[in-house]
Amino acid sequence: MRRHSRHPGTLVGVGDVISQQVLERRGLANHNVTRTAKMMSIGFFFVGPAIGGWYKVLDKLVTGGTKSAAMKKMLVDQFGFAPCFLGAFLGISGTLNGLTVEENVAKLKRDYTDALISNYYLWPAVQIANFYFIPLHHRLAVVQIVAIGWNSYLSWKANKM
């Protein structure tokens, strides 16, 4: 797992660059480098450790490589971990953006449900395939590839004031 530890920060940063340049159409002159650095720090210090650690725990909670085990892992992941992870991610990004507690709570009330619904459109299918076909030591890499697009969306959502 250690060899993947820098990738989540890089991928969250790439997602933010895509968010700013493609979704928000800021252009290079208006690119917010500080925001990209904040998003990368969230990736390095929160996303990577949280997801990497979670997959190890999940693999111990639900054992086996059957379709049934893959489905159980996906359900535990999506209905146990994902809601908490998304709330923490949005809250951390709000805090790093200088929001007060009240502003952060208001932003969570505004954005959390949309982010969670969007999560459910993408991640269950990815995770079923990931848990059924991909060995544990490659799962984080699969998630990171899909996460470039997801991180672009999350960065846009987290930084939309």
mmCIF file of C-alpha atoms in Angstrom, residues 38-151:
data_model
loop_
_atom_site.group_PDB
_atom_site.id
_atom_site.type_symbol
_atom_site.label_atom_id
_atom_site.label_comp_id
_atom_site.label_asym_id
_atom_site.label_seq_id
_atom_site.Cartn_x
_atom_site.Cartn_y
_atom_site.Cartn_z
ATOM 1 C CA LYS A 38 -5.442 22.452 -0.819
ATOM 2 C CA MET A 39 -7.186 19.713 -2.777
ATOM 3 C CA MET A 40 -3.888 17.828 -3.173
ATOM 4 C CA SER A 41 -3.301 18.042 0.581
ATOM 5 C CA ILE A 42 -6.748 16.547 1.178
ATOM 6 C CA GLY A 43 -5.755 13.712 -1.159
ATOM 7 C CA PHE A 44 -2.397 13.111 0.524
ATOM 8 C CA PHE A 45 -3.512 13.359 4.150
ATOM 9 C CA PHE A 46 -7.154 12.217 4.069
ATOM 10 C CA VAL A 47 -8.245 10.430 0.864
ATOM 11 C CA GLY A 48 -5.247 8.097 0.490
ATOM 12 C CA PRO A 49 -5.017 6.965 4.112
ATOM 13 C CA ALA A 50 -8.799 6.695 4.532
ATOM 14 C CA ILE A 51 -9.486 4.663 1.398
ATOM 15 C CA GLY A 52 -6.320 2.546 1.610
ATOM 16 C CA GLY A 53 -7.043 1.673 5.238
ATOM 17 C CA TRP A 54 -10.716 1.095 4.547
ATOM 18 C CA TYR A 55 -10.024 -1.518 1.846
ATOM 19 C CA LYS A 56 -7.861 -3.496 4.265
ATOM 20 C CA VAL A 57 -10.618 -3.385 6.915
ATOM 21 C CA LEU A 58 -13.320 -4.250 4.367
ATOM 22 C CA ASP A 59 -11.333 -7.242 3.125
ATOM 23 C CA LYS A 60 -11.242 -8.577 6.683
ATOM 24 C CA LEU A 61 -14.928 -7.799 7.329
ATOM 25 C CA VAL A 62 -16.163 -9.567 4.193
ATOM 26 C CA THR A 63 -14.018 -12.460 3.024
ATOM 27 C CA GLY A 64 -14.087 -14.471 -0.177
ATOM 28 C CA GLY A 65 -13.990 -13.799 -3.891
ATOM 29 C CA THR A 66 -17.499 -14.881 -4.828
ATOM 30 C CA LYS A 67 -20.165 -12.725 -6.498
ATOM 31 C CA SER A 68 -22.014 -12.721 -3.181
ATOM 32 C CA ALA A 69 -18.946 -11.469 -1.294
ATOM 33 C CA ALA A 70 -18.381 -8.769 -3.944
ATOM 34 C CA MET A 71 -21.996 -7.635 -3.532
ATOM 35 C CA LYS A 72 -21.677 -7.564 0.273
ATOM 36 C CA LYS A 73 -18.435 -5.559 0.021
ATOM 37 C CA MET A 74 -20.071 -3.079 -2.337
ATOM 38 C CA LEU A 75 -23.079 -2.659 -0.028
ATOM 39 C CA VAL A 76 -20.933 -2.170 3.086
ATOM 40 C CA ASP A 77 -18.651 0.191 1.157
ATOM 41 C CA GLN A 78 -21.430 2.268 -0.376
ATOM 42 C CA PHE A 79 -23.846 2.412 2.551
ATOM 43 C CA GLY A 80 -21.319 2.399 5.407
ATOM 44 C CA PHE A 81 -18.124 4.065 4.234
ATOM 45 C CA ALA A 82 -19.157 6.326 1.323
ATOM 46 C CA PRO A 83 -21.662 8.525 3.217
ATOM 47 C CA CYS A 84 -19.153 9.177 6.021
ATOM 48 C CA PHE A 85 -16.261 9.685 3.622
ATOM 49 C CA LEU A 86 -18.179 12.198 1.481
ATOM 50 C CA GLY A 87 -19.327 14.192 4.503
ATOM 51 C CA ALA A 88 -15.779 14.292 5.860
ATOM 52 C CA PHE A 89 -14.330 15.251 2.459
ATOM 53 C CA LEU A 90 -16.773 18.116 1.968
ATOM 54 C CA GLY A 91 -16.322 19.265 5.565
ATOM 55 C CA ILE A 92 -12.520 19.206 5.354
ATOM 56 C CA SER A 93 -12.529 21.100 2.051
ATOM 57 C CA GLY A 94 -14.918 23.687 3.506
ATOM 58 C CA THR A 95 -12.657 24.150 6.512
ATOM 59 C CA LEU A 96 -9.568 24.519 4.298
ATOM 60 C CA ASN A 97 -11.512 27.087 2.241
ATOM 61 C CA GLY A 98 -11.963 29.160 5.400
ATOM 62 C CA LEU A 99 -15.660 28.510 5.962
ATOM 63 C CA THR A 100 -17.002 29.072 9.463
ATOM 64 C CA VAL A 101 -18.715 26.147 11.171
ATOM 65 C CA GLU A 102 -22.114 27.629 10.278
ATOM 66 C CA GLU A 103 -21.119 28.172 6.628
ATOM 67 C CA ASN A 104 -19.697 24.659 6.423
ATOM 68 C CA VAL A 105 -22.905 23.159 7.852
ATOM 69 C CA ALA A 106 -24.976 25.188 5.355
ATOM 70 C CA LYS A 107 -22.737 24.043 2.495
ATOM 71 C CA LEU A 108 -23.031 20.416 3.625
ATOM 72 C CA LYS A 109 -26.828 20.773 3.765
ATOM 73 C CA ARG A 110 -26.787 22.221 0.250
ATOM 74 C CA ASP A 111 -24.278 19.851 -1.425
ATOM 75 C CA TYR A 112 -24.085 16.580 0.496
ATOM 76 C CA THR A 113 -27.231 14.898 -0.875
ATOM 77 C CA ASP A 114 -26.354 15.765 -4.493
ATOM 78 C CA ALA A 115 -22.822 14.433 -4.015
ATOM 79 C CA LEU A 116 -24.107 11.214 -2.411
ATOM 80 C CA ILE A 117 -26.655 10.634 -5.201
ATOM 81 C CA SER A 118 -23.959 11.258 -7.813
ATOM 82 C CA ASN A 119 -21.740 8.809 -5.922
ATOM 83 C CA TYR A 120 -24.448 6.147 -6.215
ATOM 84 C CA TYR A 121 -24.680 6.629 -9.991
ATOM 85 C CA LEU A 122 -20.982 5.816 -10.412
ATOM 86 C CA TRP A 123 -19.375 3.869 -7.607
ATOM 87 C CA PRO A 124 -21.567 0.779 -6.987
ATOM 88 C CA ALA A 125 -20.874 -0.576 -10.492
ATOM 89 C CA VAL A 126 -17.165 0.278 -10.223
ATOM 90 C CA GLN A 127 -16.916 -1.354 -6.805
ATOM 91 C CA ILE A 128 -18.756 -4.547 -7.759
ATOM 92 C CA ALA A 129 -16.259 -5.041 -10.596
ATOM 93 C CA ASN A 130 -13.380 -3.986 -8.336
ATOM 94 C CA PHE A 131 -14.267 -6.363 -5.497
ATOM 95 C CA TYR A 132 -15.044 -9.322 -7.776
ATOM 96 C CA PHE A 133 -12.297 -9.149 -10.399
ATOM 97 C CA ILE A 134 -9.434 -7.122 -8.875
ATOM 98 C CA PRO A 135 -7.004 -8.409 -6.199
ATOM 99 C CA LEU A 136 -6.737 -6.309 -3.024
ATOM 100 C CA HIS A 137 -3.303 -4.892 -3.868
ATOM 101 C CA HIS A 138 -4.648 -3.410 -7.150
ATOM 102 C CA ARG A 139 -8.010 -2.080 -5.916
ATOM 103 C CA LEU A 140 -6.743 1.329 -4.901
ATOM 104 C CA ALA A 141 -5.236 1.772 -8.398
ATOM 105 C CA VAL A 142 -8.575 0.940 -10.074
ATOM 106 C CA VAL A 143 -10.358 3.409 -7.835
ATOM 107 C CA GLN A 144 -7.718 6.050 -8.572
ATOM 108 C CA ILE A 145 -8.227 5.745 -12.330
ATOM 109 C CA VAL A 146 -12.006 6.195 -12.022
ATOM 110 C CA ALA A 147 -11.440 8.825 -9.364
ATOM 111 C CA ILE A 148 -9.844 11.300 -11.774
ATOM 112 C CA GLY A 149 -13.295 12.001 -13.214
ATOM 113 C CA TRP A 150 -14.974 11.720 -9.816
ATOM 114 C CA ASN A 151 -12.420 14.060 -8.233
#
